[in-house]
Tab-separated table of N, CA and C in Angstrom:
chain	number	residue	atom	x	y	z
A	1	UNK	N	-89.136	-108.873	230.749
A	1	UNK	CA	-88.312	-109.751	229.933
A	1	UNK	C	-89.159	-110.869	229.320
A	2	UNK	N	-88.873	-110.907	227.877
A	2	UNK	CA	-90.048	-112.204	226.963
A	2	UNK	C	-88.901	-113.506	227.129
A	3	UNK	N	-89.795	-114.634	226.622
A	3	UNK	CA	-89.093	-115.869	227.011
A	3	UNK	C	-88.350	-116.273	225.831
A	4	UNK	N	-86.882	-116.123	225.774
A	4	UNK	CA	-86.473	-116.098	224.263
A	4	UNK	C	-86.266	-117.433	224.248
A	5	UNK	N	-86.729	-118.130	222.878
A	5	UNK	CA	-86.621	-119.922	222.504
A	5	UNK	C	-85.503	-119.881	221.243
A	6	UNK	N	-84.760	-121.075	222.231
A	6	UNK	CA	-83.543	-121.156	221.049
A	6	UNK	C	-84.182	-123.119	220.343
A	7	UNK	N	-84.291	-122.223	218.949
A	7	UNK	CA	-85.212	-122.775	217.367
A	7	UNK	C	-84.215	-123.302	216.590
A	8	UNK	N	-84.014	-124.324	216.217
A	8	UNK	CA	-83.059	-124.424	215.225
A	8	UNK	C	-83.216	-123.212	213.637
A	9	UNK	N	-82.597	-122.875	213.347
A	9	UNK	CA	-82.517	-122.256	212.231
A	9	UNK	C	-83.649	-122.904	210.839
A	10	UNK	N	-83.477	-124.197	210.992
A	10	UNK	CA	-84.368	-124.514	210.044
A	10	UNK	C	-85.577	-124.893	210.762
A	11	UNK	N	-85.895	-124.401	211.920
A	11	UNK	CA	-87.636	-124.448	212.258
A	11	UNK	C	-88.696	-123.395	211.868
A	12	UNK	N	-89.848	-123.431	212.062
A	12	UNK	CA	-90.844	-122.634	211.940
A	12	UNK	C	-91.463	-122.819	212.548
A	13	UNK	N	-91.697	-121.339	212.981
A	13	UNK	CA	-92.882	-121.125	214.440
A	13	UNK	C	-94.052	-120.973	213.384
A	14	UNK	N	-95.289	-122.081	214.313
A	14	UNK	CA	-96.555	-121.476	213.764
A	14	UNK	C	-97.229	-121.079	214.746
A	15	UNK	N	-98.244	-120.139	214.951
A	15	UNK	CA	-98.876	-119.689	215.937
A	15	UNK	C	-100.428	-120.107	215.432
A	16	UNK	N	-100.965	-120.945	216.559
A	16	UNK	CA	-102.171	-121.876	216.720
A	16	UNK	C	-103.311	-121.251	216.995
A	17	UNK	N	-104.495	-121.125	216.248
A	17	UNK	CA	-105.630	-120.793	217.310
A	17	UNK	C	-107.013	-121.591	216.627
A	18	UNK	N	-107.650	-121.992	217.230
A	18	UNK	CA	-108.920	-122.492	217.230
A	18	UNK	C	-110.034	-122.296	217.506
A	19	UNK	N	-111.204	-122.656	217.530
A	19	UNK	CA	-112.893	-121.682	217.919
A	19	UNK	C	-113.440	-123.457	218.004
A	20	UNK	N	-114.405	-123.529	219.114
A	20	UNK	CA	-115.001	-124.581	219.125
A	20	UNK	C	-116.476	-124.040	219.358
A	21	UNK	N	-117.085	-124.889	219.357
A	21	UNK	CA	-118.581	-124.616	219.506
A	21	UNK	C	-119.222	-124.891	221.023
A	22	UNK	N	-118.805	-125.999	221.734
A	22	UNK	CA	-119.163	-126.043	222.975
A	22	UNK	C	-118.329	-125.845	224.066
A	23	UNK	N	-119.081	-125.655	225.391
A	23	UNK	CA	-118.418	-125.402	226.870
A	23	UNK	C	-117.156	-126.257	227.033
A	24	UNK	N	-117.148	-127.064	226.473
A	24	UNK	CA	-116.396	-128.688	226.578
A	24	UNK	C	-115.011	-128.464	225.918
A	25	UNK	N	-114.933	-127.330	224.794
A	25	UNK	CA	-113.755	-127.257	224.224
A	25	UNK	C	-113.646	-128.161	223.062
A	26	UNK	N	-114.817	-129.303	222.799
A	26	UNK	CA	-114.383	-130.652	221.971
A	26	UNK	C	-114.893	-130.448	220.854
A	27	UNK	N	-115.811	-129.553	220.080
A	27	UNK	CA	-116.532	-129.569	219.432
A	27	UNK	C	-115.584	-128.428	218.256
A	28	UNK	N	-114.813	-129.049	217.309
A	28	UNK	CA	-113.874	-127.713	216.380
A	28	UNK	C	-114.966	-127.516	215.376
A	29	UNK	N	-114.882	-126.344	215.448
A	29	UNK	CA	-115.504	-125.357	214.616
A	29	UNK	C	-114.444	-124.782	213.464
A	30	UNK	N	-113.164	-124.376	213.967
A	30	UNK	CA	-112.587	-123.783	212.668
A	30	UNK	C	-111.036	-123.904	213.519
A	31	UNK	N	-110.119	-123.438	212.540
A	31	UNK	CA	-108.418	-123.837	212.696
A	31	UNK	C	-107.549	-123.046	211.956
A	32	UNK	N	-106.527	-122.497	212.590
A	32	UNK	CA	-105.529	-121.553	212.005
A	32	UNK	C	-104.364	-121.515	212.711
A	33	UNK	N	-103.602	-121.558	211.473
A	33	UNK	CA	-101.959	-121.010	211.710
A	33	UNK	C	-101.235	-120.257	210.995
A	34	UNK	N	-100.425	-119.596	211.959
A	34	UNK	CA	-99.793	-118.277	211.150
A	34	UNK	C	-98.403	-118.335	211.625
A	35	UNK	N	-97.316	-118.660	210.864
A	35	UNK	CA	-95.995	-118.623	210.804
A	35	UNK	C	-95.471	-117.183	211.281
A	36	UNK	N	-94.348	-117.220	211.915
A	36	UNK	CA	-93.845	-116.044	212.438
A	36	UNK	C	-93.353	-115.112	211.488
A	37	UNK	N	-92.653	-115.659	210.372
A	37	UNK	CA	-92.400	-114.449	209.488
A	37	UNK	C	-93.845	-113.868	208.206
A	38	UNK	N	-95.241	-114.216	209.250
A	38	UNK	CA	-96.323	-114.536	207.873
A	38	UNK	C	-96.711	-114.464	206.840
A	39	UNK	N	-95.619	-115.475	206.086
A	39	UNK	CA	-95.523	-115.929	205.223
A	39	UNK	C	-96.488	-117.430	204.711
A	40	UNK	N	-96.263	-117.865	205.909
A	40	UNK	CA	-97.458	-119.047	205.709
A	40	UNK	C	-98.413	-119.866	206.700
A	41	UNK	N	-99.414	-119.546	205.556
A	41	UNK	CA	-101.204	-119.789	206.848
A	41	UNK	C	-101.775	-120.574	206.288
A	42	UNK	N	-102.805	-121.250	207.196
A	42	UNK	CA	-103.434	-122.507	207.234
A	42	UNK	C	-105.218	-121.769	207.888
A	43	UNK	N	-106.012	-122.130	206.976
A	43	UNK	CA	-107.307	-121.991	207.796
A	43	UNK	C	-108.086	-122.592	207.108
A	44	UNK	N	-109.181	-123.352	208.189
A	44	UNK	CA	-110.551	-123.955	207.768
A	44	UNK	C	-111.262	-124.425	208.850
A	45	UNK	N	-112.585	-124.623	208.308
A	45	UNK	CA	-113.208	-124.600	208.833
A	45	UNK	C	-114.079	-126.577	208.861
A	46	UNK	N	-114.731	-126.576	209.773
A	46	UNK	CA	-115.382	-127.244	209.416
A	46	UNK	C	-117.057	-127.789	209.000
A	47	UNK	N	-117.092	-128.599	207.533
A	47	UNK	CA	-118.008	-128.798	207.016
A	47	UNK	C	-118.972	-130.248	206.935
A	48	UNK	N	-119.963	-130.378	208.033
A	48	UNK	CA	-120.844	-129.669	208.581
A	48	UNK	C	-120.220	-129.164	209.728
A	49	UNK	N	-120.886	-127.717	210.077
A	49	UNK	CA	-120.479	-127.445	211.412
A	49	UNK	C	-121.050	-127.898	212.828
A	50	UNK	N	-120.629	-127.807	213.785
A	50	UNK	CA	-121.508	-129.074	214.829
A	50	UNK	C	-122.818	-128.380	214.905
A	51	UNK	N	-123.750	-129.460	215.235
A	51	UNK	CA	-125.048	-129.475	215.244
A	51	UNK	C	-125.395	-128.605	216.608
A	52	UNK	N	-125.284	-128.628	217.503
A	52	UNK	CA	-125.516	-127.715	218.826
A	52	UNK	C	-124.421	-126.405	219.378
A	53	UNK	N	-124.312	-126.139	218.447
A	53	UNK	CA	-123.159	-125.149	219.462
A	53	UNK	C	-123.953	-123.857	220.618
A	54	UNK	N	-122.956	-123.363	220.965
A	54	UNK	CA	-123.686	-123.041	222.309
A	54	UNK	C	-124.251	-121.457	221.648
A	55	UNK	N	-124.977	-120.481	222.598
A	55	UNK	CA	-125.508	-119.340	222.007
A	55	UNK	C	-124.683	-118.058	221.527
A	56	UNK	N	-123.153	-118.678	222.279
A	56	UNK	CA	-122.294	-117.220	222.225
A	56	UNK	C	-121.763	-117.779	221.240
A	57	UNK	N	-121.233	-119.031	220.460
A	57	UNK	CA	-120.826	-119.512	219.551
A	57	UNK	C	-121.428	-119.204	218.183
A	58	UNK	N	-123.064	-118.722	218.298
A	58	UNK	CA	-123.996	-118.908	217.270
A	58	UNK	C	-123.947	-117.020	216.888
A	59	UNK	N	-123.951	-116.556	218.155
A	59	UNK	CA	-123.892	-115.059	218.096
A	59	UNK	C	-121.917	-114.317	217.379
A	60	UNK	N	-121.107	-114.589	217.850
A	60	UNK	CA	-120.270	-114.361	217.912
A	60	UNK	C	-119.495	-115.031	216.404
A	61	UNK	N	-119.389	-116.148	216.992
A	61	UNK	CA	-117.801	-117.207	216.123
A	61	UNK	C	-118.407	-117.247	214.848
A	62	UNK	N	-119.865	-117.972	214.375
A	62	UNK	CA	-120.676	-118.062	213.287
A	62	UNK	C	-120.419	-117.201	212.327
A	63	UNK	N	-120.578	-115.861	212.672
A	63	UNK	CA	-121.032	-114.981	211.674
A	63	UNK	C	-119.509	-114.431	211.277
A	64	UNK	N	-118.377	-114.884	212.008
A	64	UNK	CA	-117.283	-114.399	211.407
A	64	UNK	C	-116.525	-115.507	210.050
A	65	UNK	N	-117.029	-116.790	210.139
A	65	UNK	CA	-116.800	-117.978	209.291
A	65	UNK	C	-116.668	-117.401	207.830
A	66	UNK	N	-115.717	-118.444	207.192
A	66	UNK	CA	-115.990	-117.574	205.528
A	66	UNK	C	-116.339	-118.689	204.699
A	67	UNK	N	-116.812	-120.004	205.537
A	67	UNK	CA	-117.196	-120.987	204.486
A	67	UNK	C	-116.548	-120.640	203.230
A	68	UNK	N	-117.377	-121.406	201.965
A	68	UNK	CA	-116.890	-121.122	200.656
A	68	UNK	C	-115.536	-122.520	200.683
A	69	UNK	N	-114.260	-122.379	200.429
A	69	UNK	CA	-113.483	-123.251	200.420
A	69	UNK	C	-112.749	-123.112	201.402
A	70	UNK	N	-112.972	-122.609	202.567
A	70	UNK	CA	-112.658	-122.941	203.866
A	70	UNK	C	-113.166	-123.912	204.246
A	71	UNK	N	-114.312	-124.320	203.830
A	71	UNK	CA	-115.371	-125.069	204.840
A	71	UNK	C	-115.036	-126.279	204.252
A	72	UNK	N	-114.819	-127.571	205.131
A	72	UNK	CA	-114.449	-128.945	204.393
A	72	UNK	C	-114.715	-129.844	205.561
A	73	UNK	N	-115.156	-131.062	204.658
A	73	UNK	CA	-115.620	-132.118	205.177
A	73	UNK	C	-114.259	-132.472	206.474
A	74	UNK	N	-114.486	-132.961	207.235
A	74	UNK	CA	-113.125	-133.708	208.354
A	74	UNK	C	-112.218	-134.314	207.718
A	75	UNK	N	-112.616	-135.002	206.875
A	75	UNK	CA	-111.133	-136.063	206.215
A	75	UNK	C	-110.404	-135.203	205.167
A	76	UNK	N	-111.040	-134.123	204.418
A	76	UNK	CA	-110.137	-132.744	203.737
A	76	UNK	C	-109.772	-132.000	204.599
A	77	UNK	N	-110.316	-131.926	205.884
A	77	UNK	CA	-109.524	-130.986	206.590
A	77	UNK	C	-108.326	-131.369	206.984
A	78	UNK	N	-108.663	-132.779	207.678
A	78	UNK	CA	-107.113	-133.268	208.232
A	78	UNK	C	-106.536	-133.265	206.696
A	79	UNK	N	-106.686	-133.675	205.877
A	79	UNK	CA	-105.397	-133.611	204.365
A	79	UNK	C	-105.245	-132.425	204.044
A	80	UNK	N	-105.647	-132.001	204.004
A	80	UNK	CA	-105.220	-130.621	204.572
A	80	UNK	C	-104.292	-129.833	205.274
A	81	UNK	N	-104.489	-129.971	206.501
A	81	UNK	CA	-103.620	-129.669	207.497
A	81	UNK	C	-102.338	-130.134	207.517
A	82	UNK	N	-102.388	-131.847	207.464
A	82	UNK	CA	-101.029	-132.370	207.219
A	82	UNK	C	-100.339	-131.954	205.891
A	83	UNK	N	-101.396	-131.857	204.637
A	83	UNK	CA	-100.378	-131.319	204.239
A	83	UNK	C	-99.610	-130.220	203.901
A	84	UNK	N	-100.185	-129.183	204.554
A	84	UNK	CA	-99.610	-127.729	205.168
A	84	UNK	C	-98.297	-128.126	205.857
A	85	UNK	N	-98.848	-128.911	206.633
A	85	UNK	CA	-97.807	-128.648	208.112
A	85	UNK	C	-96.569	-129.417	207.303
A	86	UNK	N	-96.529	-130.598	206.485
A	86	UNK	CA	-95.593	-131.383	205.557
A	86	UNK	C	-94.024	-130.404	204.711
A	87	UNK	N	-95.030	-129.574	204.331
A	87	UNK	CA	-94.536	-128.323	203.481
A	87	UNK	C	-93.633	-127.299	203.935
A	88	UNK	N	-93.714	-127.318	205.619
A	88	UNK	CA	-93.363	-126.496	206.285
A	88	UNK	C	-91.986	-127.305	207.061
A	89	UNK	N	-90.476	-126.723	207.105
A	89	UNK	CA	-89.503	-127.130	207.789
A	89	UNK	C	-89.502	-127.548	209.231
A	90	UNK	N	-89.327	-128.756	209.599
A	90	UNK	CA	-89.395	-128.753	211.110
A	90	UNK	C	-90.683	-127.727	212.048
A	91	UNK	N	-91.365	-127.623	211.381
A	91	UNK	CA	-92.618	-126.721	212.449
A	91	UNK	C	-92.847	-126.891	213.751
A	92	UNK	N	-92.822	-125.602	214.963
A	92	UNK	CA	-93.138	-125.555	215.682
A	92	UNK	C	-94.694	-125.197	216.124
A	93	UNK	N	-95.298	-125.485	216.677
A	93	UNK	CA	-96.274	-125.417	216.865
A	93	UNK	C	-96.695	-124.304	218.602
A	94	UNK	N	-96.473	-123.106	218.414
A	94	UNK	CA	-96.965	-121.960	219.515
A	94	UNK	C	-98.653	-122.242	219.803
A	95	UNK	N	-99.014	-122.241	220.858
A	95	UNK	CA	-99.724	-122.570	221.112
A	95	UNK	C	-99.793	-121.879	223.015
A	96	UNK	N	-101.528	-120.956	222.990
A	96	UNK	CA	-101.297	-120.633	224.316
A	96	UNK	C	-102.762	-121.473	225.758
A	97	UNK	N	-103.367	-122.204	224.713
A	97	UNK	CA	-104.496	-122.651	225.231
A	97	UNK	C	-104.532	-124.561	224.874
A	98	UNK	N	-104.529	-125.115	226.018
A	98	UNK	CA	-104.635	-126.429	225.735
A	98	UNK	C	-105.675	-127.097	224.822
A	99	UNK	N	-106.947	-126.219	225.209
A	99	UNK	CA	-107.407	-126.693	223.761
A	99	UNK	C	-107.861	-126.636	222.572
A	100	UNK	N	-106.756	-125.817	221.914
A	100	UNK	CA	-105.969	-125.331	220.957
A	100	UNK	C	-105.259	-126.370	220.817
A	101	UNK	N	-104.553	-126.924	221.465
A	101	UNK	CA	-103.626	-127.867	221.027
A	101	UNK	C	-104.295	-129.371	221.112
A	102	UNK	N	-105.334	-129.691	221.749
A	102	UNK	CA	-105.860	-130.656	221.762
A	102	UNK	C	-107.036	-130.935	220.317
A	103	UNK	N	-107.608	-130.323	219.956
A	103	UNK	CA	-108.164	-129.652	218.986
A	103	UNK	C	-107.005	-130.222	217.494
A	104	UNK	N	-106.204	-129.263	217.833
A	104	UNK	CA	-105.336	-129.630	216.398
A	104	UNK	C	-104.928	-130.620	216.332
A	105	UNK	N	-104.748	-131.348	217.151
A	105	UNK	CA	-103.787	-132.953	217.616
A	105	UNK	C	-105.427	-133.859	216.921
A	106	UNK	N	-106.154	-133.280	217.562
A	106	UNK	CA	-107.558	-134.330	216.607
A	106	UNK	C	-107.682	-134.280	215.935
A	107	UNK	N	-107.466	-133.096	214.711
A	107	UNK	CA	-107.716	-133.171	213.131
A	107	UNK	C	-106.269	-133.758	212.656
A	108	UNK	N	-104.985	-133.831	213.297
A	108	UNK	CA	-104.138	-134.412	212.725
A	108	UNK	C	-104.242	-135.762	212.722
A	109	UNK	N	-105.280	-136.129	214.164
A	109	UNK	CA	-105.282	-137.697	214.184
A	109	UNK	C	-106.465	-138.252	213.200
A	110	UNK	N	-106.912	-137.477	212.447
A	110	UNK	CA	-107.946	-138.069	212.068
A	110	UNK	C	-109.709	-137.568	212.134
A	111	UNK	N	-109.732	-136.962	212.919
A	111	UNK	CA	-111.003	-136.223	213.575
A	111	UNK	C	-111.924	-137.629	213.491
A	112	UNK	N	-111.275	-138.592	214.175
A	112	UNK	CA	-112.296	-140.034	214.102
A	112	UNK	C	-112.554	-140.669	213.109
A	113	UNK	N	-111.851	-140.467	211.881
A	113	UNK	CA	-112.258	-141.193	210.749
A	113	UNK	C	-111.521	-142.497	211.195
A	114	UNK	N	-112.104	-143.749	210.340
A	114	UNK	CA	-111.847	-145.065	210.672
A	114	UNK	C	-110.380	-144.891	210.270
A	115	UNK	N	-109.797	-144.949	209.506
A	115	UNK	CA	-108.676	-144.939	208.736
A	115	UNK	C	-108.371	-143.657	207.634
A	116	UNK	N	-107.686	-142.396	208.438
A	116	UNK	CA	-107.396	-141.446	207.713
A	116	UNK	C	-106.305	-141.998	206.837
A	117	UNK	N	-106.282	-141.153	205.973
A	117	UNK	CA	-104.708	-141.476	204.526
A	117	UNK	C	-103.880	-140.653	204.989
A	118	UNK	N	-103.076	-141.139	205.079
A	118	UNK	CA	-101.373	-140.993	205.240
A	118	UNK	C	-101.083	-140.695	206.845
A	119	UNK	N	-100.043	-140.256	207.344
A	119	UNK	CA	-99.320	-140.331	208.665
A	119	UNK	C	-99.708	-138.545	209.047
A	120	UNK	N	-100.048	-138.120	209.777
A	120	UNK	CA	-99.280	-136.800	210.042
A	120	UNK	C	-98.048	-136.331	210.123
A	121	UNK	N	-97.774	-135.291	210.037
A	121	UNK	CA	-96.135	-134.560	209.889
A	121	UNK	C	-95.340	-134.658	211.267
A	122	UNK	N	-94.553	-134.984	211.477
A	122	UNK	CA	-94.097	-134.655	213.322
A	122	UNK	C	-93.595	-133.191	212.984
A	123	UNK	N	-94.141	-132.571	214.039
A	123	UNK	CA	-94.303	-131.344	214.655
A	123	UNK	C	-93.951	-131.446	216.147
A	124	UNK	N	-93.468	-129.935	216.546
A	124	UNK	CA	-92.954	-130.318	218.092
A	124	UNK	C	-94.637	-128.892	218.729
A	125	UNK	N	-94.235	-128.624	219.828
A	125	UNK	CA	-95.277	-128.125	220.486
A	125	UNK	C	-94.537	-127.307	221.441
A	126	UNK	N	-95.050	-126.007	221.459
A	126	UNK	CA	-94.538	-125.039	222.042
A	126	UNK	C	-95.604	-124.314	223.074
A	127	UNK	N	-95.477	-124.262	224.362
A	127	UNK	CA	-96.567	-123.654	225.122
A	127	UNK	C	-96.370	-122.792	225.541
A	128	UNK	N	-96.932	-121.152	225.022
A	128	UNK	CA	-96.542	-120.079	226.370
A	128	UNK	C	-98.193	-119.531	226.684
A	129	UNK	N	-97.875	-119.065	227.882
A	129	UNK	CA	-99.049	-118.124	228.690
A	129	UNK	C	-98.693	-116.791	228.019
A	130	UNK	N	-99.569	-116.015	226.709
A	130	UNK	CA	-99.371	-114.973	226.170
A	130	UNK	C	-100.337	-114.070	226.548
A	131	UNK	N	-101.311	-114.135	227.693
A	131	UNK	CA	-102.261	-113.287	227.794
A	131	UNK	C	-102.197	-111.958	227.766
A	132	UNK	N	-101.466	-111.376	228.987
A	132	UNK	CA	-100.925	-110.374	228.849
A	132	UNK	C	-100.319	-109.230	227.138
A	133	UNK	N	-99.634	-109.988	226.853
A	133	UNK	CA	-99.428	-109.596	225.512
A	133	UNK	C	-100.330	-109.420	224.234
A	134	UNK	N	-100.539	-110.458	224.579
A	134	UNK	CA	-102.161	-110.746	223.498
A	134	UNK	C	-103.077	-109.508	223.753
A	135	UNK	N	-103.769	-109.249	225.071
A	135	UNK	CA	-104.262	-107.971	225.391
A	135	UNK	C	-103.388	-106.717	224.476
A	136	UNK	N	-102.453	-106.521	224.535
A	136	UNK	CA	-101.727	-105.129	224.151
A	136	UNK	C	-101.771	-105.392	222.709
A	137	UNK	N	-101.323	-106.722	222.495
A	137	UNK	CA	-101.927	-106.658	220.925
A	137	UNK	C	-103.517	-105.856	220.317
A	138	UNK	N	-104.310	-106.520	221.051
A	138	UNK	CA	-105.381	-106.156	220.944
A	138	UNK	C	-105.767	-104.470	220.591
A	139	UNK	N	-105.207	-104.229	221.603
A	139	UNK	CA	-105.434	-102.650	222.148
A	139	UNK	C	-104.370	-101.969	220.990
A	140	UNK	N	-103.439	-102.064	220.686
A	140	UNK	CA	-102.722	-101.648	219.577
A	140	UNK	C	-103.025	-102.055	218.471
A	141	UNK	N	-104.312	-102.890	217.594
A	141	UNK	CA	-104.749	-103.567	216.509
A	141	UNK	C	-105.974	-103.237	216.660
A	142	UNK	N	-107.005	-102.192	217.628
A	142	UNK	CA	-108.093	-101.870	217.174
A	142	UNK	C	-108.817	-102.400	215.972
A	143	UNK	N	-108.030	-101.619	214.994
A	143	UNK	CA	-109.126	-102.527	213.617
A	143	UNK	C	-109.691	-103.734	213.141
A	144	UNK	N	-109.024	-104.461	214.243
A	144	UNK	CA	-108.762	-105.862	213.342
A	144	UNK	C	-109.848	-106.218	214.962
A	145	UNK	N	-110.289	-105.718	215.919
A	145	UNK	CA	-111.323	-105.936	217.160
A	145	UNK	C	-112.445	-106.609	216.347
A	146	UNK	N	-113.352	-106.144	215.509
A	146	UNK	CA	-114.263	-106.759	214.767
A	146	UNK	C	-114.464	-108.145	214.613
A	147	UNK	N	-113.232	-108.816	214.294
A	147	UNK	CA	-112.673	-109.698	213.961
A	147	UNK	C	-112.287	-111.007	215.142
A	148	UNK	N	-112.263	-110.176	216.072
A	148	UNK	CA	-111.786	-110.960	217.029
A	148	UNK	C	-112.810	-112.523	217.266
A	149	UNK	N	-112.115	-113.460	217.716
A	149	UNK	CA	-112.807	-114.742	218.106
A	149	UNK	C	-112.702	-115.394	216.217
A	150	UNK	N	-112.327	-115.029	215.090
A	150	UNK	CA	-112.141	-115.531	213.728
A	150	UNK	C	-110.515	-116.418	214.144
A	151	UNK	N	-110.896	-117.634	214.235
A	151	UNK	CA	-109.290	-118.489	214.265
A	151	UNK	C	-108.284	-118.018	213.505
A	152	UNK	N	-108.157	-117.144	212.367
A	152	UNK	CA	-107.196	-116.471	211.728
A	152	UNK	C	-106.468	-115.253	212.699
A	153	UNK	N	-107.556	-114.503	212.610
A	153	UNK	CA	-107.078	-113.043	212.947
A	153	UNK	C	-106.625	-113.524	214.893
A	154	UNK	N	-107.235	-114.653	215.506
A	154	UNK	CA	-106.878	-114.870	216.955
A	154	UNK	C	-105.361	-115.840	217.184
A	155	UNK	N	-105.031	-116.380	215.730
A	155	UNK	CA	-103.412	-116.769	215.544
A	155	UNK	C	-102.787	-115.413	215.125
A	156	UNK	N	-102.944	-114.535	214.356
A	156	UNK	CA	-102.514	-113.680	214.305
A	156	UNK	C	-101.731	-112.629	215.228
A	157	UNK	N	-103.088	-112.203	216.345
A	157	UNK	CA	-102.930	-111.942	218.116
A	157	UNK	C	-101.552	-112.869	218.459
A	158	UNK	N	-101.735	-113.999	218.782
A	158	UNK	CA	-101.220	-114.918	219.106
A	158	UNK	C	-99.765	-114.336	218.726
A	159	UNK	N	-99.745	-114.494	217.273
A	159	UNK	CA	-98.121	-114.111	216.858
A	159	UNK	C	-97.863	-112.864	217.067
A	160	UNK	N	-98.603	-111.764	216.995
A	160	UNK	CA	-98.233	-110.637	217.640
A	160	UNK	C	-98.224	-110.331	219.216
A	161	UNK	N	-98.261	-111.114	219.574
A	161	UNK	CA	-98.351	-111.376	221.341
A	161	UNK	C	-96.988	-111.954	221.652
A	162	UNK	N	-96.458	-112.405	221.012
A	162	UNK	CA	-95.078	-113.585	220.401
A	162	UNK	C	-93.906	-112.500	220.257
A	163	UNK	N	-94.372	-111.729	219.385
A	163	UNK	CA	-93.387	-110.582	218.651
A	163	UNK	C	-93.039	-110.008	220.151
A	164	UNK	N	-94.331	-109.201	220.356
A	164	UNK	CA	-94.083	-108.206	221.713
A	164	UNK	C	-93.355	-109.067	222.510
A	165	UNK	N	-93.815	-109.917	223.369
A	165	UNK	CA	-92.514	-110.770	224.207
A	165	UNK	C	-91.278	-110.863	223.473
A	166	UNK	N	-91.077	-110.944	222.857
A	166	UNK	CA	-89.227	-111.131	222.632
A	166	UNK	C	-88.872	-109.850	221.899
A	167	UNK	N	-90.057	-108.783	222.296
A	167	UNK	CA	-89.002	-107.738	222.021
A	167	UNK	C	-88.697	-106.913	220.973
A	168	UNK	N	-90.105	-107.572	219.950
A	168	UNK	CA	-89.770	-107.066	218.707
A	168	UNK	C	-91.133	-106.144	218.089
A	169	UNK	N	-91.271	-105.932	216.905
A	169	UNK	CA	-92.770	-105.184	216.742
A	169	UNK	C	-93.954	-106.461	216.071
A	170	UNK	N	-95.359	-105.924	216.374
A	170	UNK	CA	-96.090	-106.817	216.216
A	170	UNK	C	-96.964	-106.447	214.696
């Protein structure tokens, strides 16, 4: 049995995922969200990317990046983001890794700039343990394995990990 969430009608689930560069979790590398009916996504990266990231970060997460106009300075990213998330009705925010959610909560706050422009959007926050599911996603999305550890295609998982729990197709 999946954990069914009663949403107001005018909310939107987004499903969260993130890639950092160090052991620490603190270091964002890139950011994505993918709405449940996916219809609407959010991704970027960030420009510069941190200066030390670790070796599986350099091997792995790196080479899946698409720079180009993904890639943006911190203070376009957060304007950015907020104003994605602005655009979007009451957004929920799915989320299965704390820091995933700690992560996004920093580019909304600012990613340390002295004084970011404008407020962030209020958003609520939704936490499930999707592992399990996420796996079967996996294993039923073969193609998209390549891919894996790309903050897009790992919100994606995410929402198809989402689907399967409550029951539906991914």
């Amino acid at each position: 049995p999946g954990h069914h969430l009663q949403v107001s009608t005018m909310s939107e689930l987004l499903f969260l995922d993130t890639e950092w560069a160090d052991v620490l979790a603190s270091e964002l590398v890139s950011i994505a969200l993918v709405s449940d009916d996916g219809n609407h996504t959010f991704y970027g990266e960030r420009d510069p990317l941190p200066a030390e990231p670790g070796p599986w970060v350099v091997t792995v997460v790196y080479p899946l990046l698409e720079r180009g106009a993904a890639a943006m300075p911190d203070v376009l990213l957060t304007k950015s983001l907020r104003t994605f998330l602005a655009s979007i009705p009451a957004p929920v925010i799915v989320y299965d890794s704390p820091h995933d959610r700690a992560l996004c909560q920093y580019v909304l706050d600012g990613m340390n700039e002295p004084e970011p422009e404008g407020l962030a959007p209020s958003i609520a926050w939704l936490h499930f343990d999707l592992d399990a599911a996420r796996e079967r996603w996996w294993r039923d999305h073969s193609e998209h394995q390549p891919r894996r550890h790309h903050a897009a295609m790992d919100a994606l998982a995410l929402r198809g990990a989402w689907l399967i729990q409550q029951g539906g197709q991914s």
